[in-house]
């Protein structure tokens, strides 16, 4: 059985479908043929039994064929048609009154002759081996019974002809089913062949712009639409990857060029022995350090964006949103000691990656600190999962707000300030992974308001300590 299964699996899908269809049709046709054969057989037997029971002789007529000495008197030829008729006594002896060959007496016939049974229908054989259908019934007032029999050939011949016809019909049906199965498989698998050709083309050429026509609502159409959606997503991912690489190369070029220039100046001073004035040397070293810091920050941002879009389940846990905000506020106060940073934080617990969420909040507060005027104020408030950070800086023009979360996008007014343009992209990504929303809008009276909303609860779950 296992070898047959393995052989079937080794066949092409088209052949397997055709084989399956042929097998199913063959089983159905065979079941119908067998049912029909048994139904016809039973009908023929019932018809023959009815004919035998209608051939019953009256008691005087049956008794007239037996002499006082017990000898049988045969009937004139064809008086009783094709039936073979014989009389059976209680001792099991029989004598023919119509026909050529005696029917073998059975125990059931003797029981009828003794009056122990009212009649019996059975298959019997004559002395020459011919099969008969026999009906034995008692003779009233006489210690004996009459057996009326007809050859089974009239039934078996019809059944043999029916068997031949049903076998031919079954064979033709199976062959037709196999051909129909091949046709159905070829037609039904045509979209699969097209899908296969497309996949092979994509694998060979890496051309993700190819699409498969998807018509209808069947499984093949759904598969085609799913493939088109997959290639579109891959194409989009490939474009974003290429754009990320191009943007990263562009952003890295500036600090690297500046760093290289400064290092070449320091190296040339050492090679030529011409000392750089102390103030200029100090400025060069400060510039090198700043460029190194910018490069490190840019590489860290790129690594953050290069992480998979799905946050590992092991890092997601219930954390205090207000606690993470407080940590980010403390760091912001260190970076802007001259600013007045006020925070009103109501308890709120969320499910998130604590490290990623803290990094995102630090990016938001860094922007607020960076764009705030000297001795300005930053107001921070957390209420029922909604965090607002308001600064009093120059604000963001309305036409630039749609682009603030794009990678490497920087406002023309902020391109002279340090930064990579990736901070807000990281913020949006982290907040979305936590199931929340983030937005920037212009504040009344100037400045910008950053709003972060995260789903959660004011109290921690029982398993999480406050």
Short mmCIF file of C-alpha atoms in Angstrom, two decimals:
data_model
loop_
_atom_site.label_atom_id
_atom_site.label_comp_id
_atom_site.label_asym_id
_atom_site.label_seq_id
_atom_site.Cartn_x
_atom_site.Cartn_y
_atom_site.Cartn_z
CA UNK A 1 0.00 0.00 0.00
CA UNK A 2 2.81 2.40 0.90
CA UNK A 3 4.64 1.62 -2.35
CA UNK A 4 1.50 2.44 -4.33
CA UNK A 5 1.14 5.71 -2.44
CA UNK A 6 4.78 6.60 -3.13
CA UNK A 7 4.34 5.79 -6.82
CA UNK A 8 1.22 7.96 -6.96
CA UNK A 9 3.06 10.86 -5.34
CA UNK A 10 5.86 10.48 -7.87
CA UNK A 11 3.41 11.13 -10.72
CA UNK A 12 2.88 14.66 -12.05
CA UNK A 13 -0.06 16.54 -10.54
CA UNK A 14 -1.93 16.38 -13.86
CA UNK A 15 -1.61 12.58 -13.95
CA UNK A 16 -2.62 12.28 -10.31
CA UNK A 17 -5.80 14.31 -10.92
CA UNK A 18 -6.67 12.19 -13.96
CA UNK A 19 -6.00 9.01 -11.99
CA UNK A 20 -8.12 10.25 -9.11
CA UNK A 21 -11.02 11.14 -11.41
CA UNK A 22 -10.78 7.80 -13.21
CA UNK A 23 -10.68 5.89 -9.92
CA UNK A 24 -13.66 7.79 -8.50
CA UNK A 25 -15.72 7.24 -11.66
CA UNK A 26 -14.68 3.59 -11.87
CA UNK A 27 -15.77 3.05 -8.27
CA UNK A 28 -19.09 4.82 -8.87
CA UNK A 29 -19.79 2.94 -12.12
CA UNK A 30 -18.77 -0.37 -10.56
CA UNK A 31 -21.01 0.26 -7.55
CA UNK A 32 -23.94 1.11 -9.85
CA UNK A 33 -23.25 -1.95 -12.01
CA UNK A 34 -23.11 -4.31 -9.03
CA UNK A 35 -26.28 -2.80 -7.57
CA UNK A 36 -28.04 -3.12 -10.92
CA UNK A 37 -26.87 -6.74 -11.31
CA UNK A 38 -28.19 -7.76 -7.89
CA UNK A 39 -31.45 -5.90 -8.47
CA UNK A 40 -32.04 -7.64 -11.84
CA UNK A 41 -31.06 -11.00 -10.38
CA UNK A 42 -33.53 -10.65 -7.53
CA UNK A 43 -36.22 -9.48 -9.95
CA UNK A 44 -35.63 -12.46 -12.25
CA UNK A 45 -35.70 -14.88 -9.33
CA UNK A 46 -38.92 -13.32 -8.03
CA UNK A 47 -40.46 -13.60 -11.49
CA UNK A 48 -39.40 -17.23 -11.79
CA UNK A 49 -40.65 -18.07 -8.30
CA UNK A 50 -44.00 -16.44 -9.11
CA UNK A 51 -44.26 -18.48 -12.30
CA UNK A 52 -43.50 -21.70 -10.41
CA UNK A 53 -46.06 -20.94 -7.72
CA UNK A 54 -48.69 -20.30 -10.40
CA UNK A 55 -47.99 -23.77 -11.86
CA UNK A 56 -49.42 -25.52 -8.79
CA UNK A 57 -51.66 -28.46 -9.67
CA UNK A 58 -54.81 -29.22 -7.81
CA UNK A 59 -54.79 -32.17 -5.42
CA UNK A 60 -57.04 -34.45 -7.58
CA UNK A 61 -54.91 -33.69 -10.62
CA UNK A 62 -51.70 -34.52 -8.76
CA UNK A 63 -53.21 -37.66 -7.24
CA UNK A 64 -54.38 -38.86 -10.66
CA UNK A 65 -50.77 -39.33 -11.70
CA UNK A 66 -50.13 -41.91 -8.98
CA UNK A 67 -51.47 -45.48 -9.24
CA UNK A 68 -52.52 -47.51 -6.27
CA UNK A 69 -49.29 -49.38 -6.52
CA UNK A 70 -47.39 -46.06 -6.20
CA UNK A 71 -46.22 -45.84 -9.81
CA UNK A 72 -46.21 -42.49 -11.62
CA UNK A 73 -48.18 -41.81 -14.75
CA UNK A 74 -46.49 -39.29 -17.05
CA UNK A 75 -48.45 -36.48 -18.62
CA UNK A 76 -48.80 -36.08 -22.37
CA UNK A 77 -45.95 -34.10 -23.96
CA UNK A 78 -46.02 -30.28 -23.37
CA UNK A 79 -49.11 -30.53 -21.24
CA UNK A 80 -47.36 -28.65 -18.49
CA UNK A 81 -45.02 -26.61 -20.70
CA UNK A 82 -41.30 -26.49 -19.86
CA UNK A 83 -41.68 -27.34 -16.19
CA UNK A 84 -40.26 -30.53 -14.76
CA UNK A 85 -42.79 -31.97 -12.34
CA UNK A 86 -42.22 -34.86 -9.99
CA UNK A 87 -43.98 -36.35 -6.99
CA UNK A 88 -42.05 -36.97 -3.79
CA UNK A 89 -43.28 -39.30 -1.02
CA UNK A 90 -42.51 -39.22 2.69
CA UNK A 91 -39.70 -41.75 2.24
CA UNK A 92 -37.84 -39.57 -0.22
CA UNK A 93 -38.77 -41.54 -3.31
CA UNK A 94 -39.74 -39.54 -6.40
CA UNK A 95 -41.30 -40.14 -9.78
CA UNK A 96 -41.44 -37.81 -12.78
CA UNK A 97 -44.78 -36.95 -14.27
CA UNK A 98 -43.48 -34.30 -16.66
CA UNK A 99 -39.97 -33.72 -17.99
CA UNK A 100 -36.94 -35.84 -18.81
CA UNK A 101 -34.63 -35.70 -15.82
CA UNK A 102 -35.55 -36.20 -12.19
CA UNK A 103 -34.80 -33.44 -9.70
CA UNK A 104 -32.67 -34.52 -6.78
CA UNK A 105 -34.76 -34.76 -3.63
CA UNK A 106 -33.64 -32.71 -0.65
CA UNK A 107 -34.46 -32.92 3.04
CA UNK A 108 -36.67 -29.84 2.67
CA UNK A 109 -38.72 -31.69 0.02
CA UNK A 110 -39.18 -34.69 2.35
CA UNK A 111 -40.28 -32.32 5.14
CA UNK A 112 -42.98 -30.93 2.84
CA UNK A 113 -44.06 -34.47 1.88
CA UNK A 114 -44.40 -35.38 5.56
CA UNK A 115 -46.54 -32.32 6.17
CA UNK A 116 -43.90 -30.63 8.30
CA UNK A 117 -43.63 -27.63 5.92
CA UNK A 118 -46.14 -25.80 3.79
CA UNK A 119 -43.79 -25.29 0.83
CA UNK A 120 -40.22 -24.47 -0.08
CA UNK A 121 -38.41 -22.64 -2.89
CA UNK A 122 -34.83 -23.67 -3.61
CA UNK A 123 -32.16 -24.15 -6.23
CA UNK A 124 -31.80 -27.77 -7.24
CA UNK A 125 -29.97 -29.98 -9.72
CA UNK A 126 -31.25 -32.71 -11.97
CA UNK A 127 -29.60 -36.10 -12.35
CA UNK A 128 -27.62 -34.80 -15.35
CA UNK A 129 -26.27 -31.80 -13.35
CA UNK A 130 -28.48 -29.07 -14.82
CA UNK A 131 -29.47 -26.37 -12.33
CA UNK A 132 -33.16 -25.74 -11.70
CA UNK A 133 -35.29 -23.45 -9.60
CA UNK A 134 -37.73 -25.71 -7.77
CA UNK A 135 -40.89 -25.19 -5.76
CA UNK A 136 -42.16 -28.06 -3.59
CA UNK A 137 -45.67 -27.97 -2.09
CA UNK A 138 -47.83 -30.59 -0.30
CA UNK A 139 -50.70 -32.62 -1.76
CA UNK A 140 -53.78 -32.42 0.37
CA UNK A 141 -55.07 -35.84 1.46
CA UNK A 142 -51.99 -37.60 0.15
CA UNK A 143 -48.77 -38.47 1.95
CA UNK A 144 -46.49 -36.73 -0.52
CA UNK A 145 -45.55 -33.52 -2.28
CA UNK A 146 -45.17 -32.12 -5.77
CA UNK A 147 -41.97 -30.47 -7.00
CA UNK A 148 -42.27 -28.06 -9.91
CA UNK A 149 -38.93 -26.92 -11.41
CA UNK A 150 -37.73 -24.77 -14.27
CA UNK A 151 -34.17 -24.51 -15.58
CA UNK A 152 -32.12 -21.63 -14.16
CA UNK A 153 -30.62 -21.09 -17.58
CA UNK A 154 -33.32 -18.57 -18.44
CA UNK A 155 -32.14 -16.53 -15.44
CA UNK A 156 -28.38 -17.16 -15.65
CA UNK A 157 -28.36 -16.48 -19.37
CA UNK A 158 -29.95 -13.09 -18.86
CA UNK A 159 -27.55 -12.36 -16.00
CA UNK A 160 -24.56 -13.34 -18.14
CA UNK A 161 -25.68 -10.99 -20.89
CA UNK A 162 -26.25 -8.25 -18.32
CA UNK A 163 -22.80 -8.87 -16.82
CA UNK A 164 -21.18 -8.48 -20.23
CA UNK A 165 -23.10 -5.28 -20.96
CA UNK A 166 -22.32 -3.78 -17.55
CA UNK A 167 -18.63 -4.70 -17.90
CA UNK A 168 -18.47 -2.97 -21.27
CA UNK A 169 -20.26 0.09 -19.89
CA UNK A 170 -17.94 0.17 -16.89
CA UNK A 171 -14.83 -0.11 -19.05
CA UNK A 172 -16.01 2.62 -21.42
CA UNK A 173 -16.94 4.78 -18.44
CA UNK A 174 -13.50 4.39 -16.87
CA UNK A 175 -11.73 5.19 -20.14
CA UNK A 176 -13.98 8.18 -20.68
CA UNK A 177 -13.40 9.31 -17.11
CA UNK A 178 -9.63 9.05 -17.58
CA UNK A 179 -9.80 11.13 -20.75
CA UNK A 180 -12.11 13.64 -19.09
CA UNK A 181 -9.79 13.75 -16.08
CA UNK A 182 -6.81 14.56 -18.30
CA UNK A 183 -8.81 17.29 -20.03
CA UNK A 184 -10.03 18.74 -16.75
CA UNK A 185 -6.55 18.58 -15.25
CA UNK A 186 -5.01 20.24 -18.29
CA UNK A 187 -7.62 23.00 -18.31
CA UNK A 188 -7.74 23.46 -14.53
CA UNK A 189 -3.97 23.51 -14.12
CA UNK A 190 -3.33 25.96 -16.92
CA UNK A 191 -3.29 28.92 -14.49
CA UNK A 192 -0.90 26.92 -12.30
CA UNK A 193 1.39 26.45 -15.31
CA UNK A 194 1.27 30.20 -15.91
CA UNK A 195 2.06 30.82 -12.26
CA UNK A 196 4.95 28.36 -12.45
CA UNK A 197 6.34 30.05 -15.56
CA UNK A 198 6.07 33.44 -13.84
CA UNK A 199 7.81 32.21 -10.70
CA UNK A 200 10.60 30.68 -12.78
CA UNK A 201 10.90 33.94 -14.72
CA UNK A 202 11.15 35.93 -11.49
CA UNK A 203 13.72 33.49 -10.08
CA UNK A 204 15.73 33.68 -13.30
CA UNK A 205 15.59 37.42 -13.96
CA UNK A 206 14.70 38.85 -10.49
CA UNK A 207 12.09 40.94 -12.27
CA UNK A 208 9.49 41.70 -9.60
CA UNK A 209 7.30 43.83 -11.89
CA UNK A 210 5.67 40.75 -13.47
CA UNK A 211 2.01 40.21 -12.58
CA UNK A 212 -0.33 37.30 -13.26
CA UNK A 213 -3.84 38.00 -14.58
CA UNK A 214 -6.29 37.00 -11.83
CA UNK A 215 -9.88 36.50 -12.96
CA UNK A 216 -12.72 35.00 -10.94
CA UNK A 217 -12.97 34.05 -7.29
CA UNK A 218 -11.73 30.45 -7.33
CA UNK A 219 -8.66 29.11 -5.55
CA UNK A 220 -6.39 29.66 -8.56
CA UNK A 221 -7.45 33.30 -8.80
CA UNK A 222 -6.83 33.74 -5.07
CA UNK A 223 -3.40 32.14 -5.47
CA UNK A 224 -2.62 34.47 -8.37
CA UNK A 225 -3.71 37.53 -6.39
CA UNK A 226 -1.64 36.36 -3.41
CA UNK A 227 1.39 35.93 -5.67
CA UNK A 228 0.86 39.38 -7.16
CA UNK A 229 0.59 40.86 -3.68
CA UNK A 230 3.77 39.05 -2.65
CA UNK A 231 5.75 40.27 -5.67
CA UNK A 232 4.41 43.80 -5.14
CA UNK A 233 5.53 43.67 -1.50
CA UNK A 234 8.93 42.31 -2.53
CA UNK A 235 9.24 44.98 -5.19
CA UNK A 236 8.34 47.67 -2.67
CA UNK A 237 10.79 46.20 -0.17
CA UNK A 238 13.50 46.08 -2.82
CA UNK A 239 12.83 49.70 -3.76
CA UNK A 240 12.88 50.78 -0.11
CA UNK A 241 16.09 48.84 0.45
CA UNK A 242 17.72 50.47 -2.57
CA UNK A 243 16.47 53.87 -1.44
CA UNK A 244 17.75 53.23 2.09
CA UNK A 245 21.18 52.28 0.76
CA UNK A 246 21.28 55.34 -1.50
CA UNK A 247 20.13 57.66 1.28
CA UNK A 248 22.54 56.09 3.77
CA UNK A 249 25.41 56.50 1.31
CA UNK A 250 24.47 60.13 0.79
CA UNK A 251 24.20 60.83 4.52
CA UNK A 252 27.47 59.01 5.27
CA UNK A 253 29.37 60.86 2.56
CA UNK A 254 29.17 64.27 4.27
CA UNK A 255 30.59 63.35 7.71
CA UNK A 256 33.15 61.02 6.12
CA UNK A 257 34.35 63.75 3.76
CA UNK A 258 34.63 66.24 6.61
CA UNK A 259 36.35 63.64 8.80
CA UNK A 260 38.78 62.74 6.03
CA UNK A 261 39.62 66.40 5.38
CA UNK A 262 40.32 67.09 9.05
CA UNK A 263 42.43 63.96 9.45
CA UNK A 264 44.41 64.79 6.28
CA UNK A 265 45.15 68.25 7.66
CA UNK A 266 46.40 66.75 10.93
CA UNK A 267 48.45 64.13 9.06
CA UNK A 268 49.97 66.70 6.71
CA UNK A 269 50.97 68.81 9.70
CA UNK A 270 52.78 65.83 11.16
CA UNK A 271 54.47 64.93 7.85
CA UNK A 272 55.66 68.42 6.98
CA UNK A 273 56.52 69.45 10.52
CA UNK A 274 54.41 72.58 10.20
CA UNK A 275 52.55 72.89 13.44
CA UNK A 276 48.91 73.89 13.43
CA UNK A 277 48.06 76.73 15.80
CA UNK A 278 46.74 75.35 19.10
CA UNK A 279 43.28 76.88 18.70
CA UNK A 280 42.96 75.54 15.14
CA UNK A 281 44.22 72.10 16.20
CA UNK A 282 41.75 72.07 19.06
CA UNK A 283 38.93 73.01 16.65
CA UNK A 284 40.02 70.27 14.22
CA UNK A 285 40.02 67.63 16.97
CA UNK A 286 36.61 68.81 18.20
CA UNK A 287 35.32 68.57 14.62
CA UNK A 288 36.76 65.05 14.27
CA UNK A 289 35.11 64.04 17.52
CA UNK A 290 31.77 65.53 16.44
CA UNK A 291 31.94 63.77 13.06
CA UNK A 292 32.76 60.47 14.79
CA UNK A 293 29.80 60.95 17.13
CA UNK A 294 27.52 61.72 14.17
CA UNK A 295 28.74 58.64 12.32
CA UNK A 296 28.15 56.45 15.37
CA UNK A 297 24.63 57.83 15.79
CA UNK A 298 23.87 57.38 12.10
CA UNK A 299 25.12 53.77 12.12
CA UNK A 300 23.04 53.06 15.25
CA UNK A 301 19.94 54.47 13.55
CA UNK A 302 20.59 52.39 10.46
CA UNK A 303 20.96 49.26 12.57
CA UNK A 304 17.66 50.05 14.27
CA UNK A 305 15.88 50.45 10.93
CA UNK A 306 17.52 47.28 9.59
CA UNK A 307 15.82 45.17 12.26
CA UNK A 308 12.88 43.00 11.07
CA UNK A 309 9.50 44.72 11.09
CA UNK A 310 8.18 42.26 13.66
CA UNK A 311 9.33 42.80 17.22
CA UNK A 312 10.61 39.60 18.83
CA UNK A 313 7.99 38.27 21.22
CA UNK A 314 10.68 37.71 23.90
CA UNK A 315 11.29 41.49 24.20
CA UNK A 316 7.64 42.48 24.49
CA UNK A 317 6.51 42.80 28.09
CA UNK A 318 4.29 44.89 30.33
CA UNK A 319 6.17 48.09 31.19
CA UNK A 320 5.31 51.34 32.89
CA UNK A 321 4.95 53.93 30.13
CA UNK A 322 5.25 56.73 32.70
CA UNK A 323 8.48 55.24 34.02
CA UNK A 324 10.05 55.11 30.56
CA UNK A 325 8.93 58.68 29.87
CA UNK A 326 10.52 59.79 33.15
CA UNK A 327 13.83 58.15 32.16
CA UNK A 328 13.73 59.93 28.78
CA UNK A 329 12.91 63.23 30.53
CA UNK A 330 15.94 62.83 32.83
CA UNK A 331 18.18 62.31 29.81
CA UNK A 332 16.67 65.33 28.06
CA UNK A 333 17.37 67.53 31.09
CA UNK A 334 21.04 66.54 30.90
CA UNK A 335 21.19 67.54 27.23
CA UNK A 336 19.40 70.86 27.76
CA UNK A 337 20.30 72.03 31.26
CA UNK A 338 19.35 75.61 30.44
CA UNK A 339 15.80 74.61 29.40
CA UNK A 340 12.81 74.41 31.67
CA UNK A 341 11.41 70.89 31.19
CA UNK A 342 8.23 70.17 33.09
CA UNK A 343 6.55 66.73 33.22
CA UNK A 344 3.13 65.61 34.46
CA UNK A 345 3.02 61.84 34.23
CA UNK A 346 0.00 59.74 35.21
CA UNK A 347 0.61 55.99 35.60
CA UNK A 348 0.01 53.97 32.45
CA UNK A 349 1.10 50.41 31.63
CA UNK A 350 1.60 49.09 28.10
CA UNK A 351 2.95 46.03 26.31
CA UNK A 352 6.08 47.03 24.44
CA UNK A 353 9.82 46.57 23.99
CA UNK A 354 11.10 48.79 26.82
CA UNK A 355 14.50 49.55 25.22
CA UNK A 356 13.02 50.41 21.81
CA UNK A 357 10.27 52.53 23.37
CA UNK A 358 12.78 54.46 25.48
CA UNK A 359 14.91 55.13 22.39
CA UNK A 360 11.87 56.45 20.53
CA UNK A 361 10.90 58.77 23.40
CA UNK A 362 14.48 60.03 23.68
CA UNK A 363 14.38 60.91 19.96
CA UNK A 364 11.18 62.92 20.46
CA UNK A 365 12.57 64.79 23.45
CA UNK A 366 15.91 65.35 21.69
CA UNK A 367 14.05 67.13 18.88
CA UNK A 368 12.19 69.25 21.42
CA UNK A 369 15.47 70.17 23.13
CA UNK A 370 17.30 70.76 19.84
CA UNK A 371 14.71 73.18 18.43
CA UNK A 372 13.85 75.00 21.66
CA UNK A 373 15.19 78.55 22.04
CA UNK A 374 17.73 79.27 24.81
CA UNK A 375 16.13 79.14 28.25
CA UNK A 376 12.93 78.00 26.61
CA UNK A 377 10.37 75.54 28.00
CA UNK A 378 9.28 72.05 27.08
CA UNK A 379 5.97 70.78 28.47
CA UNK A 380 5.46 67.02 28.79
CA UNK A 381 2.19 65.42 29.83
CA UNK A 382 1.04 61.81 30.02
CA UNK A 383 -2.68 61.25 30.58
CA UNK A 384 -4.47 57.90 30.00
CA UNK A 385 -1.91 56.67 27.50
CA UNK A 386 -1.62 59.92 25.51
CA UNK A 387 1.79 61.56 25.71
CA UNK A 388 2.17 65.16 24.49
CA UNK A 389 5.53 66.92 24.12
CA UNK A 390 5.27 70.62 23.32
CA UNK A 391 8.23 72.85 22.52
CA UNK A 392 8.37 76.58 21.71
CA UNK A 393 10.74 76.36 18.78
CA UNK A 394 10.26 77.58 15.20
CA UNK A 395 7.74 74.83 14.46
CA UNK A 396 7.28 72.79 11.29
CA UNK A 397 5.62 74.33 8.21
CA UNK A 398 2.29 72.72 7.34
CA UNK A 399 3.55 71.61 3.92
CA UNK A 400 6.41 69.65 5.57
CA UNK A 401 4.35 67.78 8.19
CA UNK A 402 3.45 64.85 5.83
CA UNK A 403 7.15 64.04 5.39
CA UNK A 404 8.49 64.25 8.94
CA UNK A 405 8.37 60.45 9.48
CA UNK A 406 10.09 59.57 6.17
CA UNK A 407 13.57 58.13 6.36
CA UNK A 408 16.41 60.65 5.97
CA UNK A 409 13.96 63.50 5.48
CA UNK A 410 15.11 66.74 7.10
CA UNK A 411 13.52 70.13 6.98
CA UNK A 412 15.51 72.67 4.94
CA UNK A 413 15.67 74.87 8.05
CA UNK A 414 17.20 72.03 10.10
CA UNK A 415 19.84 70.72 7.73
CA UNK A 416 22.57 72.74 9.42
CA UNK A 417 21.84 71.04 12.74
CA UNK A 418 23.29 67.64 13.68
CA UNK A 419 21.14 64.63 12.94
CA UNK A 420 20.54 61.92 10.37
CA UNK A 421 16.85 62.35 9.60
CA UNK A 422 16.12 58.86 10.94
CA UNK A 423 14.97 59.67 14.47
CA UNK A 424 11.30 60.22 13.73
CA UNK A 425 11.25 57.19 11.41
CA UNK A 426 12.41 55.08 14.34
CA UNK A 427 9.76 56.71 16.54
CA UNK A 428 6.94 55.89 14.09
CA UNK A 429 8.14 52.32 13.65
CA UNK A 430 8.43 51.65 17.40
CA UNK A 431 5.05 53.17 18.26
CA UNK A 432 3.31 51.23 15.50
CA UNK A 433 4.87 47.98 16.72
CA UNK A 434 3.45 48.73 20.15
CA UNK A 435 -0.02 49.15 18.65
CA UNK A 436 -0.09 52.92 19.03
CA UNK A 437 -0.14 56.11 16.97
CA UNK A 438 2.20 59.07 16.68
CA UNK A 439 1.70 62.47 15.07
CA UNK A 440 3.21 65.96 14.92
CA UNK A 441 1.23 69.16 14.64
CA UNK A 442 1.80 72.86 14.93
CA UNK A 443 1.22 74.29 18.43
CA UNK A 444 -0.85 77.37 19.12
CA UNK A 445 1.46 80.33 19.64
CA UNK A 446 4.37 78.65 17.87
CA UNK A 447 6.34 75.49 18.32
CA UNK A 448 5.47 71.86 17.73
CA UNK A 449 3.39 69.29 19.60
CA UNK A 450 4.31 65.60 19.36
CA UNK A 451 1.50 63.21 20.34
CA UNK A 452 2.05 59.51 21.12
CA UNK A 453 -0.91 57.26 21.98
CA UNK A 454 -0.38 53.71 23.28
CA UNK A 455 -3.08 51.23 24.35
CA UNK A 456 -2.82 50.03 27.94
CA UNK A 457 -4.26 50.46 31.41
CA UNK A 458 -3.68 52.75 34.43
CA UNK A 459 -2.90 49.74 36.63
CA UNK A 460 -0.59 46.82 35.88
CA UNK A 461 -1.94 43.29 35.42
CA UNK A 462 -1.81 41.03 38.53
CA UNK A 463 1.35 39.24 37.39
CA UNK A 464 3.21 42.55 36.88
CA UNK A 465 4.32 44.40 40.02
CA UNK A 466 3.73 48.17 40.07
#
